[in-house]
């Protein structure tokens, strides 16, 4: 066992198209993060993918990474970026990166809103946030095993920052007990969503507040030492390493602090198969298949699945 210890826009003043409270709080929010100058708030100084590329690769954090067995190896980048679920585009994992599906999807610029039960809501460009996290040294590389509910997995070096950093900055109110997140949806650029209108788009996911604040929970902005590709959830996605992969929502446009447990996309579709909590547990089978083992991308054999995906020491106390 390797000793990797767990550890075209209208030319209008922005204040005329953004609610006054959000506009004012955005300035306060960015000043709190260390952003100087009002011009930055419009995204002219940062707010673009090319301006944050300099923060990759980030520093490594082995203390908050997965335990890897002696035979484990990092999943090849071409496999991890060429085989994944993103139903908004297609249900075929190996096709999702093809320009036929992703070609019209624009991720720069990218607006994101953080609001709900908080004192300082934010509405701005995701690249402003990513840039400030990079400037402050809060972007880091973490190697996590990603476990899909379909009983396959991959070992990926993600780049990101702790979700708790954002939540603390918007100053959650005491009654905020959950976090609801929403993916972008656009039937003109997302052919899968356009065809499968029986689903409750946009894709939504949620966490309890203590799960969201846990240091293992990150907002991923990159992988393999580079910014996220579109098919993997650019520019901002969630990674919760002890939960099944569908909890790690992609291409986030809104983070909302709420009082009640939110309904999630797959929970609405089939609550018996995809419950809200959805922690990795080899002893609890999916109604249609076992979760006791998993196929690691690139390996010719299956391995045993670990409860909480190997993070039991860190997160088991959350569920007592």
mmCIF file with all atom_site columns, C-alpha atoms in Angstrom, residues 191-314:
data_model
loop_
_atom_site.group_PDB
_atom_site.id
_atom_site.type_symbol
_atom_site.label_atom_id
_atom_site.label_alt_id
_atom_site.label_comp_id
_atom_site.label_asym_id
_atom_site.label_entity_id
_atom_site.label_seq_id
_atom_site.pdbx_PDB_ins_code
_atom_site.Cartn_x
_atom_site.Cartn_y
_atom_site.Cartn_z
_atom_site.occupancy
_atom_site.B_iso_or_equiv
_atom_site.pdbx_formal_charge
_atom_site.auth_seq_id
_atom_site.auth_comp_id
_atom_site.auth_asym_id
_atom_site.auth_atom_id
_atom_site.pdbx_PDB_model_num
ATOM 1   C CA . UNK A 1 191 ? -28.489 18.699 -28.028 1.00 0.00 ? 191 UNK A CA 1
ATOM 2   C CA . UNK A 1 192 ? -29.022 16.074 -25.353 1.00 0.00 ? 192 UNK A CA 1
ATOM 3   C CA . UNK A 1 193 ? -31.181 18.304 -23.193 1.00 0.00 ? 193 UNK A CA 1
ATOM 4   C CA . UNK A 1 194 ? -33.084 19.456 -26.274 1.00 0.00 ? 194 UNK A CA 1
ATOM 5   C CA . UNK A 1 195 ? -33.955 15.855 -27.145 1.00 0.00 ? 195 UNK A CA 1
ATOM 6   C CA . UNK A 1 196 ? -34.680 14.607 -23.610 1.00 0.00 ? 196 UNK A CA 1
ATOM 7   C CA . UNK A 1 197 ? -37.205 17.192 -22.470 1.00 0.00 ? 197 UNK A CA 1
ATOM 8   C CA . UNK A 1 198 ? -38.884 14.619 -20.230 1.00 0.00 ? 198 UNK A CA 1
ATOM 9   C CA . UNK A 1 199 ? -36.107 15.296 -17.710 1.00 0.00 ? 199 UNK A CA 1
ATOM 10  C CA . UNK A 1 200 ? -36.373 18.184 -15.247 1.00 0.00 ? 200 UNK A CA 1
ATOM 11  C CA . UNK A 1 201 ? -33.725 20.501 -16.682 1.00 0.00 ? 201 UNK A CA 1
ATOM 12  C CA . UNK A 1 202 ? -31.664 22.286 -15.569 1.00 0.00 ? 202 UNK A CA 1
ATOM 13  C CA . UNK A 1 203 ? -29.570 19.709 -13.751 1.00 0.00 ? 203 UNK A CA 1
ATOM 14  C CA . UNK A 1 204 ? -29.577 20.417 -10.025 1.00 0.00 ? 204 UNK A CA 1
ATOM 15  C CA . UNK A 1 205 ? -27.703 18.890 -7.129  1.00 0.00 ? 205 UNK A CA 1
ATOM 16  C CA . UNK A 1 206 ? -27.435 19.563 -3.429  1.00 0.00 ? 206 UNK A CA 1
ATOM 17  C CA . UNK A 1 207 ? -25.436 19.003 -0.277  1.00 0.00 ? 207 UNK A CA 1
ATOM 18  C CA . UNK A 1 208 ? -26.005 19.438 3.407   1.00 0.00 ? 208 UNK A CA 1
ATOM 19  C CA . UNK A 1 209 ? -24.164 22.452 4.730   1.00 0.00 ? 209 UNK A CA 1
ATOM 20  C CA . UNK A 1 210 ? -21.719 20.329 6.719   1.00 0.00 ? 210 UNK A CA 1
ATOM 21  C CA . UNK A 1 211 ? -20.906 18.319 3.584   1.00 0.00 ? 211 UNK A CA 1
ATOM 22  C CA . UNK A 1 212 ? -20.409 21.501 1.569   1.00 0.00 ? 212 UNK A CA 1
ATOM 23  C CA . UNK A 1 213 ? -18.092 22.948 4.220   1.00 0.00 ? 213 UNK A CA 1
ATOM 24  C CA . UNK A 1 214 ? -15.969 19.811 4.501   1.00 0.00 ? 214 UNK A CA 1
ATOM 25  C CA . UNK A 1 215 ? -12.355 20.408 3.388   1.00 0.00 ? 215 UNK A CA 1
ATOM 26  C CA . UNK A 1 216 ? -12.513 17.500 0.932   1.00 0.00 ? 216 UNK A CA 1
ATOM 27  C CA . UNK A 1 217 ? -15.338 19.170 -1.030  1.00 0.00 ? 217 UNK A CA 1
ATOM 28  C CA . UNK A 1 218 ? -13.915 21.284 -3.812  1.00 0.00 ? 218 UNK A CA 1
ATOM 29  C CA . UNK A 1 219 ? -14.972 23.476 -6.690  1.00 0.00 ? 219 UNK A CA 1
ATOM 30  C CA . UNK A 1 220 ? -12.863 22.012 -9.470  1.00 0.00 ? 220 UNK A CA 1
ATOM 31  C CA . UNK A 1 221 ? -11.555 24.367 -12.135 1.00 0.00 ? 221 UNK A CA 1
ATOM 32  C CA . UNK A 1 222 ? -9.016  22.108 -13.812 1.00 0.00 ? 222 UNK A CA 1
ATOM 33  C CA . UNK A 1 223 ? -7.599  18.629 -14.227 1.00 0.00 ? 223 UNK A CA 1
ATOM 34  C CA . UNK A 1 224 ? -4.212  17.258 -15.262 1.00 0.00 ? 224 UNK A CA 1
ATOM 35  C CA . UNK A 1 225 ? -2.615  20.615 -14.548 1.00 0.00 ? 225 UNK A CA 1
ATOM 36  C CA . UNK A 1 226 ? -4.810  22.479 -17.037 1.00 0.00 ? 226 UNK A CA 1
ATOM 37  C CA . UNK A 1 227 ? -8.192  24.235 -16.983 1.00 0.00 ? 227 UNK A CA 1
ATOM 38  C CA . UNK A 1 228 ? -11.207 21.937 -17.239 1.00 0.00 ? 228 UNK A CA 1
ATOM 39  C CA . UNK A 1 229 ? -12.247 20.936 -20.754 1.00 0.00 ? 229 UNK A CA 1
ATOM 40  C CA . UNK A 1 230 ? -15.866 21.620 -21.642 1.00 0.00 ? 230 UNK A CA 1
ATOM 41  C CA . UNK A 1 231 ? -16.930 17.974 -21.546 1.00 0.00 ? 231 UNK A CA 1
ATOM 42  C CA . UNK A 1 232 ? -15.688 17.652 -17.966 1.00 0.00 ? 232 UNK A CA 1
ATOM 43  C CA . UNK A 1 233 ? -17.708 20.584 -16.640 1.00 0.00 ? 233 UNK A CA 1
ATOM 44  C CA . UNK A 1 234 ? -15.830 23.779 -17.455 1.00 0.00 ? 234 UNK A CA 1
ATOM 45  C CA . UNK A 1 235 ? -15.310 26.238 -16.030 1.00 0.00 ? 235 UNK A CA 1
ATOM 46  C CA . UNK A 1 236 ? -16.584 25.327 -12.570 1.00 0.00 ? 236 UNK A CA 1
ATOM 47  C CA . UNK A 1 237 ? -17.785 21.991 -11.242 1.00 0.00 ? 237 UNK A CA 1
ATOM 48  C CA . UNK A 1 238 ? -18.196 20.273 -7.915  1.00 0.00 ? 238 UNK A CA 1
ATOM 49  C CA . UNK A 1 239 ? -16.135 17.332 -6.718  1.00 0.00 ? 239 UNK A CA 1
ATOM 50  C CA . UNK A 1 240 ? -17.284 15.438 -3.610  1.00 0.00 ? 240 UNK A CA 1
ATOM 51  C CA . UNK A 1 241 ? -14.943 12.431 -3.534  1.00 0.00 ? 241 UNK A CA 1
ATOM 52  C CA . UNK A 1 242 ? -16.877 10.239 -1.100  1.00 0.00 ? 242 UNK A CA 1
ATOM 53  C CA . UNK A 1 243 ? -20.127 10.398 -3.107  1.00 0.00 ? 243 UNK A CA 1
ATOM 54  C CA . UNK A 1 244 ? -21.169 8.876  -6.412  1.00 0.00 ? 244 UNK A CA 1
ATOM 55  C CA . UNK A 1 245 ? -20.170 10.913 -9.428  1.00 0.00 ? 245 UNK A CA 1
ATOM 56  C CA . UNK A 1 246 ? -23.581 12.327 -10.304 1.00 0.00 ? 246 UNK A CA 1
ATOM 57  C CA . UNK A 1 247 ? -23.414 14.423 -7.130  1.00 0.00 ? 247 UNK A CA 1
ATOM 58  C CA . UNK A 1 248 ? -20.410 16.258 -8.624  1.00 0.00 ? 248 UNK A CA 1
ATOM 59  C CA . UNK A 1 249 ? -22.433 18.663 -10.762 1.00 0.00 ? 249 UNK A CA 1
ATOM 60  C CA . UNK A 1 250 ? -20.796 20.226 -13.829 1.00 0.00 ? 250 UNK A CA 1
ATOM 61  C CA . UNK A 1 251 ? -20.733 23.705 -15.419 1.00 0.00 ? 251 UNK A CA 1
ATOM 62  C CA . UNK A 1 252 ? -22.321 25.453 -12.445 1.00 0.00 ? 252 UNK A CA 1
ATOM 63  C CA . UNK A 1 253 ? -24.183 28.740 -12.941 1.00 0.00 ? 253 UNK A CA 1
ATOM 64  C CA . UNK A 1 254 ? -25.764 29.089 -9.510  1.00 0.00 ? 254 UNK A CA 1
ATOM 65  C CA . UNK A 1 255 ? -24.977 28.168 -5.912  1.00 0.00 ? 255 UNK A CA 1
ATOM 66  C CA . UNK A 1 256 ? -27.897 28.822 -3.583  1.00 0.00 ? 256 UNK A CA 1
ATOM 67  C CA . UNK A 1 257 ? -27.991 28.532 0.206   1.00 0.00 ? 257 UNK A CA 1
ATOM 68  C CA . UNK A 1 258 ? -31.366 27.176 1.303   1.00 0.00 ? 258 UNK A CA 1
ATOM 69  C CA . UNK A 1 259 ? -33.159 26.075 4.462   1.00 0.00 ? 259 UNK A CA 1
ATOM 70  C CA . UNK A 1 260 ? -34.736 22.842 3.215   1.00 0.00 ? 260 UNK A CA 1
ATOM 71  C CA . UNK A 1 261 ? -33.240 19.827 1.509   1.00 0.00 ? 261 UNK A CA 1
ATOM 72  C CA . UNK A 1 262 ? -33.444 20.483 -2.238  1.00 0.00 ? 262 UNK A CA 1
ATOM 73  C CA . UNK A 1 263 ? -34.734 17.998 -4.768  1.00 0.00 ? 263 UNK A CA 1
ATOM 74  C CA . UNK A 1 264 ? -31.997 16.879 -7.123  1.00 0.00 ? 264 UNK A CA 1
ATOM 75  C CA . UNK A 1 265 ? -32.084 15.947 -10.807 1.00 0.00 ? 265 UNK A CA 1
ATOM 76  C CA . UNK A 1 266 ? -31.668 12.189 -10.505 1.00 0.00 ? 266 UNK A CA 1
ATOM 77  C CA . UNK A 1 267 ? -33.614 12.002 -7.263  1.00 0.00 ? 267 UNK A CA 1
ATOM 78  C CA . UNK A 1 268 ? -36.619 13.474 -9.088  1.00 0.00 ? 268 UNK A CA 1
ATOM 79  C CA . UNK A 1 269 ? -36.131 11.036 -11.959 1.00 0.00 ? 269 UNK A CA 1
ATOM 80  C CA . UNK A 1 270 ? -35.829 7.949  -9.728  1.00 0.00 ? 270 UNK A CA 1
ATOM 81  C CA . UNK A 1 271 ? -35.603 8.492  -5.946  1.00 0.00 ? 271 UNK A CA 1
ATOM 82  C CA . UNK A 1 272 ? -35.178 4.783  -5.167  1.00 0.00 ? 272 UNK A CA 1
ATOM 83  C CA . UNK A 1 273 ? -32.093 4.493  -7.336  1.00 0.00 ? 273 UNK A CA 1
ATOM 84  C CA . UNK A 1 274 ? -30.565 7.940  -6.767  1.00 0.00 ? 274 UNK A CA 1
ATOM 85  C CA . UNK A 1 275 ? -31.241 9.235  -3.243  1.00 0.00 ? 275 UNK A CA 1
ATOM 86  C CA . UNK A 1 276 ? -30.110 12.630 -2.020  1.00 0.00 ? 276 UNK A CA 1
ATOM 87  C CA . UNK A 1 277 ? -27.229 11.365 0.130   1.00 0.00 ? 277 UNK A CA 1
ATOM 88  C CA . UNK A 1 278 ? -25.659 8.941  -2.371  1.00 0.00 ? 278 UNK A CA 1
ATOM 89  C CA . UNK A 1 279 ? -22.486 8.094  -0.470  1.00 0.00 ? 279 UNK A CA 1
ATOM 90  C CA . UNK A 1 280 ? -20.284 5.397  -1.995  1.00 0.00 ? 280 UNK A CA 1
ATOM 91  C CA . UNK A 1 281 ? -21.109 2.153  -0.179  1.00 0.00 ? 281 UNK A CA 1
ATOM 92  C CA . UNK A 1 282 ? -20.150 -1.289 -1.522  1.00 0.00 ? 282 UNK A CA 1
ATOM 93  C CA . UNK A 1 283 ? -22.636 -2.950 0.853   1.00 0.00 ? 283 UNK A CA 1
ATOM 94  C CA . UNK A 1 284 ? -25.636 -1.147 -0.631  1.00 0.00 ? 284 UNK A CA 1
ATOM 95  C CA . UNK A 1 285 ? -26.333 -2.341 -4.170  1.00 0.00 ? 285 UNK A CA 1
ATOM 96  C CA . UNK A 1 286 ? -27.968 -0.255 -6.817  1.00 0.00 ? 286 UNK A CA 1
ATOM 97  C CA . UNK A 1 287 ? -31.400 -1.811 -7.509  1.00 0.00 ? 287 UNK A CA 1
ATOM 98  C CA . UNK A 1 288 ? -30.058 -3.073 -10.849 1.00 0.00 ? 288 UNK A CA 1
ATOM 99  C CA . UNK A 1 289 ? -26.409 -3.942 -10.127 1.00 0.00 ? 289 UNK A CA 1
ATOM 100 C CA . UNK A 1 290 ? -23.848 -4.522 -7.398  1.00 0.00 ? 290 UNK A CA 1
ATOM 101 C CA . UNK A 1 291 ? -21.688 -1.726 -6.001  1.00 0.00 ? 291 UNK A CA 1
ATOM 102 C CA . UNK A 1 292 ? -19.208 -4.102 -4.382  1.00 0.00 ? 292 UNK A CA 1
ATOM 103 C CA . UNK A 1 293 ? -16.586 -3.701 -7.115  1.00 0.00 ? 293 UNK A CA 1
ATOM 104 C CA . UNK A 1 294 ? -15.643 -1.186 -9.787  1.00 0.00 ? 294 UNK A CA 1
ATOM 105 C CA . UNK A 1 295 ? -13.873 -1.131 -13.134 1.00 0.00 ? 295 UNK A CA 1
ATOM 106 C CA . UNK A 1 296 ? -11.054 1.408  -13.157 1.00 0.00 ? 296 UNK A CA 1
ATOM 107 C CA . UNK A 1 297 ? -10.641 3.008  -16.571 1.00 0.00 ? 297 UNK A CA 1
ATOM 108 C CA . UNK A 1 298 ? -7.585  1.511  -18.224 1.00 0.00 ? 298 UNK A CA 1
ATOM 109 C CA . UNK A 1 299 ? -7.306  -1.565 -15.983 1.00 0.00 ? 299 UNK A CA 1
ATOM 110 C CA . UNK A 1 300 ? -8.159  -5.043 -17.207 1.00 0.00 ? 300 UNK A CA 1
ATOM 111 C CA . UNK A 1 301 ? -9.697  -6.161 -13.937 1.00 0.00 ? 301 UNK A CA 1
ATOM 112 C CA . UNK A 1 302 ? -12.135 -4.983 -11.291 1.00 0.00 ? 302 UNK A CA 1
ATOM 113 C CA . UNK A 1 303 ? -11.189 -3.824 -7.801  1.00 0.00 ? 303 UNK A CA 1
ATOM 114 C CA . UNK A 1 304 ? -13.107 -3.779 -4.543  1.00 0.00 ? 304 UNK A CA 1
ATOM 115 C CA . UNK A 1 305 ? -14.995 -0.592 -3.808  1.00 0.00 ? 305 UNK A CA 1
ATOM 116 C CA . UNK A 1 306 ? -14.244 1.114  -0.491  1.00 0.00 ? 306 UNK A CA 1
ATOM 117 C CA . UNK A 1 307 ? -16.941 2.660  1.661   1.00 0.00 ? 307 UNK A CA 1
ATOM 118 C CA . UNK A 1 308 ? -16.986 6.435  1.280   1.00 0.00 ? 308 UNK A CA 1
ATOM 119 C CA . UNK A 1 309 ? -14.577 5.819  -1.614  1.00 0.00 ? 309 UNK A CA 1
ATOM 120 C CA . UNK A 1 310 ? -11.762 5.419  0.915   1.00 0.00 ? 310 UNK A CA 1
ATOM 121 C CA . UNK A 1 311 ? -12.504 8.558  2.925   1.00 0.00 ? 311 UNK A CA 1
ATOM 122 C CA . UNK A 1 312 ? -14.251 6.897  5.858   1.00 0.00 ? 312 UNK A CA 1
ATOM 123 C CA . UNK A 1 313 ? -11.843 8.272  8.442   1.00 0.00 ? 313 UNK A CA 1
ATOM 124 C CA . UNK A 1 314 ? -12.540 11.807 7.269   1.00 0.00 ? 314 UNK A CA 1
#
